[in-house]
């Protein structure tokens, strides 16, 4: 009996938005959910207590990075990633594929797997579906992703077809070494680029294998937002109603709202954390770049309507000063605020679905953005 | 009636160590005390709540740095440094002298003040005793330091004599613009380099002017520790028993213990914070450099006997990983631990003085250091 469960609690009436709950061994995750990215076993600038304070129920860790440093065997030896980084809630790990393929010429794809050179020291490695699962299990991941190729955009139909077929074979190999029913969930990843026929084929092949959840991969790779939305709209209904759906690497607040409206339950993106370190702050009234001179003597918080620790205690003039002075607290406070914003956006979406007013929530979201 | 008060609660029997309490408008400070350094309106890597959690009762801010960025007028306009940085406990500000004189050839001393070029943009400024006080008051400092010259070491007797005499005249000008009896305390700074006669003369001249507390400046400037200890031993008894005594810019844990034994009440130093960012961690068993390969798979906390948040939740192997990965959390966690260590050292010293066993406390301190 699997320890992983998804309950679909409510289906919105006017959109595809869904309210759900994932239950796994390390806790519950209310969906739609956003997963802060903790690449190297830390969400940059956030203490685990702060992540809990802002309501994060699950984080994402990167297999590729942890494989290279400090190494999955060390993490296993130290009792797993949760213990290592002092985070006792669920962790989803990506498969390493996305990062490996990002290396471009430094990687070579074969049926067996992908050989690549480390971006850190140039050392050579071979990442296979089996090794990816082994690494993710060594880390102690709660939700493991299949090893696949994230297809670049644009790409020729033939390339997309071959790659998607190979990813399906790799997905089977992942399932073979991580069968259903254990403590760890395994999610399949639908590929197929921007080709509907290949997306459908991929979705069908993955469901024949059978996974605890399904993701859309290969989106937010440079295509127009409208193309991404159309593909979500096409592909998400191809997936089981009673299992979680995850759109990988997405995205902006707008992307998240549109993803939810199309039936997506899970998101992850480096945007809130990376933007924070670059002084770009999210608010319901749009983004602001804290380094701008206009904030020199601005005594307002980032967002006067925000209830986060940062907005309750610090003014823009101080945050600008910290950013310009390259202070550690600039990253700490900016990250805290941005992740709080993302978590609140998800919480608001969940409440609105529960109350059958998601469509109004989406309207209000765009109205506020436009009042900046 | 001044809102600044010092109560000498206990005098150790076998050493000059003293237990005391400063009461000022923003709170109490138990002495001996260590003041974390918050150069630019933030103790690097520490949230104000974390500073309180480790027991910091007062922090130090740097006038020179805040004058240049973001500017004292902005801080005044924003309601003062306490509000700006979200710290409601006492702040001591230095006078800016130390940093200005550190600029070397970029500064020029005259009777009126010191002209210098900013290390940030090369802009020219004139810092006078009056301006230093104005800046410190604009910041909203609770304990203001007189503007003086921190004499380099070694220095000719004549240079030391001239500089010390000028610093005394500057001290009078500071007192003139910040009279006794108000909300803000003003501390005099004894100079005189390594010359006993000049130290005595400086101590006497300052007491003739009259301050709420007295500091020893110009120590920990490159002299041997034994020379510094001898000068503390000579100069501290020249100061009033019933007022706080502060040795500026000191120092190592050993320096603090020896300063306390000689009758010093207040210390500040960048060592715990700067070392933390360089991966050098303090413990009762000595320092450790967390980047070393020996900590690769070390499952111990920094100090198994330490009760700080970091030692309760993180192992050396993780801290090493964070440091090597240049993660923000490396600085955050290392700083937290080091400042906790310093605060605990002071708390231990205070308890031991209260219980008339400071000498034993000092013996135990050195015994533990040697067991590494």
XYZ file of C-alpha atoms in Angstrom:
744
model
C 0.000 0.000 0.000
C 1.529 3.230 -1.172
C 2.062 5.958 1.397
C 1.378 8.506 -1.316
C -2.153 9.700 -1.810
C -3.887 12.465 -3.723
C -7.362 13.648 -2.809
C -9.208 15.815 -5.263
C -11.278 17.978 -2.926
C -12.985 20.317 -5.324
C -13.298 21.018 -9.013
C -13.951 24.624 -10.010
C -17.116 25.117 -12.044
C -16.048 27.724 -14.582
C -12.385 26.764 -15.058
C -10.308 23.613 -14.797
C -8.901 24.755 -11.427
C -8.748 22.019 -8.786
C -8.335 21.950 -5.046
C -6.502 18.924 -3.753
C -4.333 17.442 -1.072
C -1.293 15.236 -1.352
C -0.541 13.052 1.631
C 2.861 11.456 1.862
C 5.039 10.102 4.622
C 6.475 13.469 5.592
C 3.299 15.497 5.571
C 0.464 17.023 3.637
C 0.643 19.330 0.671
C -2.361 21.462 -0.185
C -2.709 21.977 -3.914
C -2.364 24.073 -5.983
C 1.106 24.414 -4.449
C 4.306 26.240 -5.250
C 7.615 24.548 -4.371
C 10.527 26.860 -3.500
C 13.726 25.693 -5.153
C 16.535 24.540 -2.850
C 19.147 23.639 -5.407
C 22.056 22.664 -3.152
C 20.194 21.564 -0.046
C 19.217 25.095 0.957
C 16.635 27.490 -0.382
C 19.081 30.349 -0.842
C 18.821 32.752 2.095
C 15.955 30.985 3.867
C 16.181 29.156 7.161
C 13.910 26.091 7.276
C 11.926 27.811 10.039
C 11.328 30.788 7.759
C 10.099 28.453 5.001
C 7.598 26.997 7.431
C 6.601 30.452 8.629
C 5.618 31.462 5.100
C 3.679 28.232 4.657
C 5.931 26.193 2.365
C 4.807 22.568 2.558
C 7.282 21.108 0.076
C 10.531 22.210 -1.529
C 12.401 21.074 -4.613
C 16.043 19.967 -4.625
C 18.251 19.495 -7.684
C 19.680 16.055 -8.283
C 22.370 17.214 -10.683
C 23.814 19.778 -8.284
C 23.699 17.554 -5.214
C 25.197 14.656 -7.174
C 28.232 16.814 -7.946
C 28.418 18.581 -4.580
C 28.440 17.336 -1.894
C 27.595 13.998 -3.569
C 24.571 11.802 -2.942
C 26.594 9.159 -1.126
C 27.670 11.715 1.466
C 24.080 12.904 1.886
C 22.930 9.287 2.283
C 25.664 8.685 4.848
C 24.581 11.811 6.760
C 21.053 10.425 7.060
C 19.490 11.877 3.936
C 18.789 15.353 2.672
C 16.007 16.132 5.150
C 18.275 15.594 8.131
C 21.287 17.153 6.404
C 19.467 20.416 5.731
C 17.122 20.379 8.748
C 13.902 20.198 6.734
C 11.351 17.610 7.834
C 8.619 18.324 5.309
C 8.358 16.725 1.844
C 11.060 17.190 -0.785
C 10.603 16.679 -4.509
C 13.756 16.064 -6.491
C 14.134 16.645 -10.180
C 15.910 13.971 -12.180
C 19.031 15.913 -13.121
C 18.034 15.748 -16.755
C 17.157 19.397 -17.130
C 20.525 20.603 -15.818
C 22.520 18.027 -17.749
C 20.861 19.002 -21.015
C 21.445 22.667 -20.178
C 25.167 21.940 -20.437
C 24.758 21.859 -24.237
C 27.950 20.703 -25.919
C 29.226 19.353 -22.601
C 26.677 16.519 -22.765
C 26.093 13.577 -25.115
C 22.844 11.599 -25.324
C 22.743 7.858 -25.968
C 20.091 5.234 -25.381
C 21.802 4.183 -22.164
C 21.925 7.655 -20.701
C 23.724 10.968 -20.923
C 27.444 11.489 -20.541
C 28.463 14.948 -19.436
C 31.194 17.045 -17.956
C 30.710 18.720 -14.593
C 30.304 22.497 -14.737
C 32.374 22.631 -11.540
C 35.551 20.758 -12.420
C 35.054 19.276 -15.879
C 34.980 15.717 -14.516
C 33.174 13.173 -16.725
C 30.022 11.380 -15.625
C 27.334 9.152 -17.095
C 23.832 9.822 -15.867
C 21.368 7.014 -16.581
C 17.724 6.595 -15.600
C 18.806 4.039 -13.014
C 21.504 6.298 -11.540
C 19.130 9.256 -11.391
C 16.687 7.190 -9.330
C 19.501 5.914 -7.148
C 20.682 9.455 -6.460
C 17.185 10.683 -5.687
C 16.627 7.764 -3.354
C 19.964 8.324 -1.653
C 18.872 11.897 -1.028
C 15.693 10.554 0.580
C 13.357 12.317 -1.819
C 9.620 12.010 -1.214
C 8.659 12.638 -4.830
C 11.116 11.349 -7.410
C 10.967 12.474 -11.037
C 11.725 10.181 -13.975
C 14.881 10.877 -15.944
C 13.987 12.448 -19.272
C 15.187 14.854 -21.891
C 13.855 18.392 -21.676
C 13.547 19.159 -25.388
C 14.875 22.540 -26.495
C 12.574 24.962 -28.272
C 12.227 25.249 -31.175
C 12.997 21.696 -32.359
C 12.272 19.624 -35.497
C 9.348 17.196 -35.299
C 11.658 14.232 -35.860
C 13.947 15.260 -33.027
C 10.980 15.750 -30.711
C 9.504 12.384 -31.688
C 12.735 10.467 -31.152
C 13.486 12.214 -27.895
C 9.965 11.724 -26.545
C 10.041 8.038 -27.416
C 13.406 7.631 -25.707
C 12.149 9.516 -22.641
C 9.254 7.057 -22.460
C 11.687 4.114 -22.535
C 13.732 5.830 -19.823
C 10.564 6.377 -17.788
C 9.916 2.621 -17.916
C 13.472 1.949 -16.702
C 12.878 4.388 -13.800
C 9.649 2.623 -12.858
C 11.448 -0.717 -13.043
C 13.935 0.315 -10.354
C 11.377 2.245 -8.296
C 8.168 0.205 -8.335
C 4.862 1.602 -7.134
C 3.644 1.020 -3.607
C 6.680 2.059 -1.586
C 7.369 5.087 0.532
C 8.598 7.113 -2.418
C 6.381 8.439 -5.173
C 7.555 8.469 -8.781
C 6.170 10.996 -11.258
C 6.224 10.573 -15.018
C 6.999 13.550 -17.241
C 5.047 14.210 -20.418
C 7.285 15.482 -23.191
C 6.512 16.059 -26.866
C 7.661 19.630 -27.276
C 5.077 21.843 -28.903
C 3.628 18.925 -30.929
C 0.164 17.900 -29.823
C 0.315 14.415 -31.320
C 3.554 13.693 -29.499
C 2.253 15.147 -26.218
C -0.767 12.837 -26.488
C 1.407 9.846 -27.302
C 3.713 10.653 -24.381
C 0.800 11.054 -21.959
C -0.646 7.719 -23.052
C 2.635 5.811 -22.875
C 3.370 7.137 -19.396
C -0.076 6.167 -18.130
C 0.428 2.686 -19.490
C 3.499 2.426 -17.303
C 1.670 4.038 -14.399
C 2.969 6.696 -12.024
C 1.848 8.350 -8.780
C 1.655 11.703 -10.534
C 2.350 13.310 -13.895
C 4.263 16.376 -14.930
C 4.418 18.445 -18.072
C 8.060 18.957 -18.961
C 9.562 21.053 -21.713
C 7.443 24.127 -21.082
C 8.680 27.619 -20.202
C 11.685 26.962 -22.438
C 11.448 30.158 -24.445
C 8.072 29.777 -26.153
C 5.439 32.533 -25.943
C 3.225 32.379 -22.858
C 0.178 31.856 -25.067
C 1.816 28.795 -26.643
C 2.550 27.420 -23.173
C -1.039 28.046 -22.062
C -2.406 26.326 -25.149
C -0.188 23.316 -24.529
C -1.285 23.162 -20.869
C -4.871 23.386 -22.039
C -4.330 20.564 -24.469
C -2.140 18.261 -22.399
C -3.433 18.540 -18.826
C -6.824 16.938 -19.650
C -4.902 13.966 -21.085
C -3.765 13.172 -17.541
C -5.718 11.312 -14.840
C -8.195 13.430 -12.899
C -7.399 11.693 -9.628
C -3.639 12.214 -9.617
C -1.487 15.314 -9.130
C -0.351 17.293 -12.172
C 2.828 19.284 -12.098
C 4.051 21.841 -14.655
C 7.830 21.939 -14.248
C 9.867 25.137 -14.010
C 6.863 27.476 -14.193
C 6.821 30.406 -13.595
C 5.663 33.983 -13.174
C 2.663 34.761 -10.955
C 0.596 35.095 -14.140
C 1.851 31.702 -15.373
C 0.800 30.122 -12.093
C -2.704 31.586 -12.202
C -3.127 30.431 -15.813
C -1.696 27.012 -14.952
C -4.157 26.625 -12.091
C -7.022 27.690 -14.356
C -6.038 24.874 -16.706
C -5.944 22.199 -14.023
C -2.389 22.182 -12.760
C -1.683 21.348 -9.102
C 2.071 21.842 -8.623
C 4.649 24.401 -9.707
C 8.297 25.196 -9.072
C 10.510 28.015 -10.275
C 13.680 29.845 -9.275
C 12.022 33.151 -10.157
C 10.996 34.350 -6.684
C 14.340 33.428 -5.118
C 16.608 34.503 -7.978
C 14.736 37.758 -8.559
C 14.976 38.498 -4.838
C 18.751 38.294 -4.952
C 18.676 40.694 -7.894
C 16.495 43.135 -5.975
C 13.333 42.437 -7.960
C 10.374 42.155 -5.630
C 6.894 40.800 -6.320
C 3.717 42.371 -5.073
C 0.048 42.195 -5.945
C 0.554 45.548 -7.669
C 3.373 44.250 -9.836
C 7.130 43.951 -9.574
C 9.462 46.597 -8.231
C 13.212 46.928 -8.598
C 14.382 48.005 -5.153
C 17.628 49.536 -6.381
C 15.806 52.348 -8.184
C 16.447 55.897 -6.978
C 12.702 56.459 -6.543
C 12.849 54.288 -3.398
C 15.677 56.326 -1.841
C 13.510 57.799 0.917
C 10.407 55.662 0.496
C 8.992 54.858 3.916
C 6.455 52.338 2.623
C 6.914 48.589 2.920
C 7.363 46.664 -0.322
C 3.613 46.112 -0.444
C 1.425 47.986 2.046
C -1.165 45.217 1.859
C 1.318 42.390 2.501
C 1.404 40.712 5.917
C 4.842 39.132 5.621
C 7.583 39.637 8.202
C 9.489 41.923 5.849
C 6.574 44.192 5.019
C 5.644 44.382 8.697
C 9.119 45.519 9.758
C 11.116 47.137 6.953
C 10.676 50.042 4.586
C 11.731 50.273 0.956
C 14.441 52.847 1.745
C 16.129 50.369 4.087
C 15.812 47.474 1.625
C 17.299 49.679 -1.090
C 20.181 50.582 1.230
C 20.835 46.903 2.026
C 20.742 45.966 -1.655
C 23.091 48.759 -2.703
C 25.446 47.858 0.129
C 25.471 44.227 -0.996
C 24.408 43.151 2.482
C 23.493 39.543 3.225
C 20.227 40.716 4.748
C 19.190 42.115 1.356
C 18.978 38.594 -0.062
C 17.482 37.211 3.135
C 14.682 39.771 3.388
C 13.960 39.980 -0.347
C 13.762 36.198 -0.653
C 11.485 35.964 2.352
C 9.089 38.474 0.862
C 9.049 36.986 -2.639
C 8.452 33.447 -1.422
C 5.740 34.702 0.916
C 4.103 36.390 -2.045
C 4.151 33.135 -4.040
C 2.814 31.123 -1.107
C 0.057 33.658 -0.486
C -0.888 33.624 -4.144
C -1.336 29.854 -3.940
C -3.223 30.089 -0.642
C -5.541 32.690 -2.155
C -6.117 30.506 -5.202
C -6.932 27.517 -2.988
C -9.397 29.499 -0.895
C -11.094 30.835 -4.000
C -11.463 27.357 -5.508
C -12.894 26.091 -2.228
C -15.421 28.907 -2.372
C -16.180 28.466 -6.079
C -14.911 31.895 -6.994
C -11.577 31.186 -8.685
C -12.625 33.021 -11.797
C -13.254 36.158 -9.717
C -9.912 35.615 -7.970
C -8.188 35.576 -11.337
C -10.014 38.738 -12.421
C -9.022 40.520 -9.199
C -5.428 39.341 -9.622
C -5.136 40.994 -13.042
C -7.007 44.101 -11.893
C -4.538 44.633 -9.014
C -1.550 44.106 -11.310
C -2.873 46.809 -13.600
C -3.349 49.377 -10.833
C 0.400 49.775 -10.365
C 18.609 64.311 34.998
C 20.468 61.987 32.647
C 18.639 58.905 31.412
C 21.944 57.069 31.390
C 22.962 55.186 34.494
C 25.629 52.667 35.446
C 25.289 50.454 38.492
C 28.341 48.600 39.713
C 26.773 45.468 41.145
C 29.788 43.473 42.185
C 33.566 43.713 42.281
C 35.479 40.447 41.972
C 37.780 39.714 44.916
C 40.815 38.222 43.192
C 40.782 40.184 39.920
C 39.582 43.576 38.750
C 36.534 41.988 37.069
C 33.288 43.863 37.648
C 29.626 43.050 37.260
C 27.479 46.005 36.289
C 24.392 47.231 34.566
C 23.882 50.135 32.219
C 20.397 51.581 32.069
C 19.548 53.855 29.201
C 16.391 54.945 27.453
C 16.216 51.918 25.170
C 16.983 49.232 27.715
C 19.420 47.611 30.080
C 22.848 46.284 29.274
C 24.411 43.752 31.604
C 28.177 44.170 31.798
C 30.668 42.860 30.939
C 29.047 43.009 27.512
C 30.064 42.329 23.933
C 28.586 44.519 21.195
C 28.125 42.884 17.768
C 29.211 45.211 14.976
C 26.503 46.386 12.582
C 28.552 48.576 10.281
C 25.948 49.629 7.733
C 22.802 49.369 9.798
C 22.796 45.561 9.819
C 24.870 43.019 11.704
C 25.872 41.125 8.596
C 23.693 38.030 8.196
C 21.710 38.481 11.421
C 18.048 39.382 11.673
C 17.302 41.634 14.672
C 15.217 38.795 16.125
C 18.220 36.477 15.927
C 20.366 39.057 17.737
C 17.811 39.127 20.538
C 17.589 35.341 20.571
C 21.327 35.075 21.286
C 21.052 37.711 23.999
C 22.601 40.795 22.370
C 21.556 43.840 24.400
C 23.408 46.467 22.398
C 25.027 46.692 18.987
C 27.567 49.043 17.472
C 27.080 50.989 14.249
C 29.754 52.806 12.255
C 29.352 56.529 11.762
C 31.802 56.757 8.855
C 30.035 54.120 6.802
C 26.512 55.343 7.503
C 27.569 58.931 6.792
C 28.658 57.894 3.307
C 25.853 55.397 2.673
C 22.926 55.881 2.985
C 23.754 59.210 4.667
C 22.805 60.321 8.171
C 20.244 62.818 6.906
C 18.323 60.047 5.194
C 18.455 57.911 8.331
C 17.232 60.869 10.393
C 14.413 61.455 7.913
C 13.450 57.775 8.142
C 13.027 58.084 11.903
C 16.527 57.143 13.050
C 18.681 54.054 12.803
C 16.670 51.978 15.276
C 13.519 52.272 13.219
C 15.393 52.051 9.908
C 16.997 48.724 10.816
C 14.208 47.365 13.068
C 16.326 47.230 16.251
C 14.782 48.705 19.370
C 17.591 48.023 21.830
C 20.529 50.355 22.505
C 22.995 51.300 19.780
C 26.481 52.638 20.361
C 28.025 54.540 17.473
C 31.698 55.059 16.972
C 32.845 58.536 15.946
C 34.037 57.744 12.442
C 37.580 58.606 13.451
C 38.919 55.089 13.332
C 37.705 54.465 9.770
C 38.795 57.884 8.516
C 42.298 57.411 9.850
C 42.368 53.918 8.341
C 42.179 55.612 4.940
C 45.854 56.581 5.354
C 46.954 58.893 2.557
C 43.333 59.621 1.688
C 42.952 61.661 4.900
C 44.538 64.848 6.241
C 44.417 65.922 9.881
C 44.094 69.534 10.968
C 43.044 71.163 14.203
C 39.554 71.734 12.846
C 39.011 68.163 11.799
C 39.957 65.568 9.206
C 39.479 65.937 5.486
C 39.219 62.693 3.592
C 38.137 61.035 0.397
C 35.356 58.478 0.422
C 36.489 54.887 -0.172
C 33.301 54.447 -2.209
C 33.438 57.223 -4.792
C 36.452 59.397 -3.919
C 34.226 62.328 -2.917
C 35.847 64.828 -0.496
C 34.528 65.403 3.019
C 35.571 67.183 6.195
C 34.790 65.352 9.409
C 34.924 67.530 12.519
C 34.119 66.746 16.147
C 30.912 68.725 15.762
C 29.871 66.928 12.578
C 30.663 63.538 14.100
C 28.305 64.296 16.987
C 25.683 65.612 14.605
C 25.842 62.439 12.529
C 25.650 60.208 15.593
C 22.683 62.164 16.894
C 20.968 62.044 13.509
C 21.357 58.275 13.641
C 19.677 58.300 17.047
C 22.592 56.683 18.851
C 22.183 55.874 22.544
C 25.890 55.990 23.311
C 27.872 58.480 21.268
C 31.685 58.358 21.127
C 33.878 61.455 20.998
C 35.732 62.129 17.747
C 39.404 61.313 18.221
C 42.448 60.057 16.425
C 43.235 56.362 16.796
C 47.040 56.552 16.872
C 48.865 54.018 14.714
C 51.369 51.667 16.304
C 54.277 52.070 16.560
C 54.456 55.874 16.764
C 56.986 58.466 17.975
C 56.392 59.918 21.467
C 56.033 63.423 20.006
C 53.382 62.296 17.530
C 51.489 60.469 20.253
C 51.687 63.497 22.570
C 50.453 65.953 19.938
C 47.688 63.655 18.751
C 46.517 62.858 22.293
C 46.407 66.557 23.191
C 44.433 67.335 20.037
C 42.029 64.459 20.755
C 41.431 65.976 24.205
C 40.587 69.334 22.631
C 38.270 67.546 20.193
C 36.663 65.713 23.129
C 35.864 69.085 24.722
C 34.284 70.280 21.480
C 32.167 67.104 21.402
C 31.026 67.672 24.974
C 30.225 71.288 24.125
C 27.720 70.242 21.469
C 26.398 67.262 23.415
C 26.127 68.347 27.051
C 25.556 65.897 29.878
C 22.114 65.215 31.213
C 20.191 64.491 28.020
C 18.885 61.283 26.537
C 22.143 60.482 24.814
C 25.309 59.400 26.624
C 28.713 60.614 25.458
C 31.836 58.569 26.136
C 35.361 59.960 26.225
C 38.188 57.959 24.669
C 41.575 57.700 26.389
C 44.411 57.809 23.879
C 48.153 58.023 24.489
C 49.374 55.125 22.423
C 51.689 52.814 24.346
C 53.005 55.712 26.505
C 51.923 55.498 30.134
C 52.461 59.191 30.889
C 50.310 60.192 27.953
C 47.613 57.649 28.828
C 47.498 59.103 32.362
C 47.361 62.653 31.038
C 44.577 61.721 28.615
C 42.561 59.971 31.328
C 42.859 63.000 33.595
C 41.985 65.545 30.936
C 38.913 63.607 29.874
C 37.673 63.284 33.432
C 38.065 67.000 33.869
C 35.675 67.439 30.963
C 33.415 64.730 32.323
C 31.718 61.948 30.360
C 29.068 59.293 31.001
C 31.623 56.581 30.319
C 35.237 56.140 29.213
C 36.874 54.041 26.573
C 40.425 52.980 25.867
C 41.168 53.660 22.217
C 44.242 52.828 20.232
C 44.557 49.258 21.469
C 44.525 46.090 19.368
C 46.311 48.045 16.640
C 49.087 45.554 16.013
C 50.847 45.482 19.397
C 51.545 42.194 21.181
C 48.679 40.960 23.368
C 50.882 41.258 26.449
C 51.512 44.940 25.677
C 47.774 45.500 25.325
C 47.097 43.710 28.607
C 49.745 45.789 30.405
C 48.217 48.985 29.061
C 44.723 47.886 30.146
C 46.151 47.057 33.553
C 47.741 50.474 33.781
C 45.006 52.634 32.285
C 41.724 51.106 33.434
C 42.334 51.959 37.133
C 42.830 55.582 36.074
C 39.127 55.686 35.170
C 36.177 56.213 37.525
C 35.010 53.089 39.362
C 31.385 54.055 39.054
C 31.242 54.513 35.282
C 31.405 52.066 32.404
C 34.762 51.314 30.794
C 34.986 50.216 27.188
C 38.018 48.838 25.345
C 37.402 49.582 21.685
C 37.860 47.084 18.865
C 38.822 44.183 21.144
C 38.958 41.282 20.402
C 39.603 37.561 20.609
C 37.851 35.490 23.284
C 41.142 35.490 25.219
C 41.378 39.285 24.894
C 37.886 39.629 26.313
C 38.597 37.412 29.303
C 41.812 39.323 30.021
C 40.041 42.646 29.559
C 37.331 41.622 32.002
C 39.981 40.508 34.505
C 41.458 43.994 34.297
C 38.179 45.789 34.895
C 36.718 46.374 31.456
C 32.938 46.370 30.988
C 32.348 46.744 27.257
C 33.859 45.310 24.086
C 33.222 45.324 20.356
C 34.950 43.586 17.496
C 34.256 42.424 13.935
C 36.047 39.162 14.680
C 33.075 36.863 15.350
C 31.107 38.168 12.361
C 33.989 38.501 9.884
C 35.492 35.152 10.846
C 32.091 33.547 10.411
C 31.893 34.712 6.815
C 35.346 33.233 6.257
C 34.266 29.901 7.727
C 36.220 30.269 10.971
C 34.082 29.169 13.895
C 34.637 29.712 17.594
C 34.041 27.119 20.251
C 35.095 26.574 23.840
C 37.565 24.050 22.475
C 39.136 26.559 20.104
C 38.568 27.686 16.548
C 37.795 25.468 13.608
C 37.974 26.217 9.901
C 34.865 24.620 8.482
C 36.213 24.337 4.946
C 38.790 21.746 5.953
C 38.486 18.285 4.388
C 38.447 16.705 7.863
C 34.865 17.919 8.291
C 33.687 16.337 5.019
C 31.558 13.684 6.725
C 31.624 14.996 10.283
C 28.210 14.481 11.851
C 28.977 16.527 14.956
C 27.711 20.051 15.506
C 30.315 22.819 15.587
C 30.563 22.406 19.365
C 28.772 19.435 20.956
C 28.419 21.419 24.205
C 26.905 24.495 22.538
C 23.186 25.179 22.887
C 22.836 27.600 19.993
C 20.300 27.157 17.209
C 23.017 26.145 14.770
C 24.588 23.504 16.986
C 21.147 22.114 17.819
C 20.190 21.669 14.159
C 23.169 21.392 11.813
C 26.226 19.208 11.478
C 29.713 20.215 10.426
C 29.430 18.308 7.127
C 26.429 20.441 6.148
C 28.084 23.694 7.222
C 31.160 22.731 5.203
C 28.958 22.013 2.180
C 27.229 25.400 2.514
C 30.541 27.218 2.858
C 32.111 25.482 -0.132
C 28.995 26.191 -2.177
C 29.142 29.868 -1.245
C 25.588 29.693 0.052
C 24.010 32.624 1.897
C 23.066 30.284 4.719
C 26.760 29.605 5.370
C 27.242 33.203 6.510
C 23.912 33.277 8.305
C 24.503 30.113 10.329
C 28.199 30.716 10.989
C 27.549 34.268 12.180
C 24.739 33.121 14.426
C 26.980 30.561 16.085
C 29.975 32.854 16.522
C 27.942 35.675 18.032
C 26.190 33.207 20.319
C 29.589 31.998 21.455
C 30.670 35.563 22.270
C 27.418 36.321 24.076
C 27.644 33.106 26.069
C 31.237 33.863 27.010
C 30.105 37.197 28.426
C 27.103 35.631 30.181
C 29.386 33.030 31.737
C 31.803 35.713 32.885
C 28.950 37.689 34.437
C 27.621 34.659 36.297
C 31.060 33.811 37.586
C 31.655 37.353 38.856
C 28.259 37.315 40.557
C 29.289 34.086 42.265
C 32.794 35.268 43.106
C 34.483 32.641 40.960
C 35.695 34.593 37.933
C 39.261 33.417 38.475
C 38.083 29.805 38.250
C 36.027 30.704 35.178
C 39.156 32.067 33.536
C 41.133 28.953 34.463
C 38.406 26.701 33.034
C 38.265 28.822 29.870
C 41.977 28.236 29.167
C 41.773 24.569 30.134
C 38.973 23.964 27.623
C 40.849 25.817 24.873
C 43.844 23.551 25.427
C 41.852 20.323 25.218
C 41.264 20.772 21.510
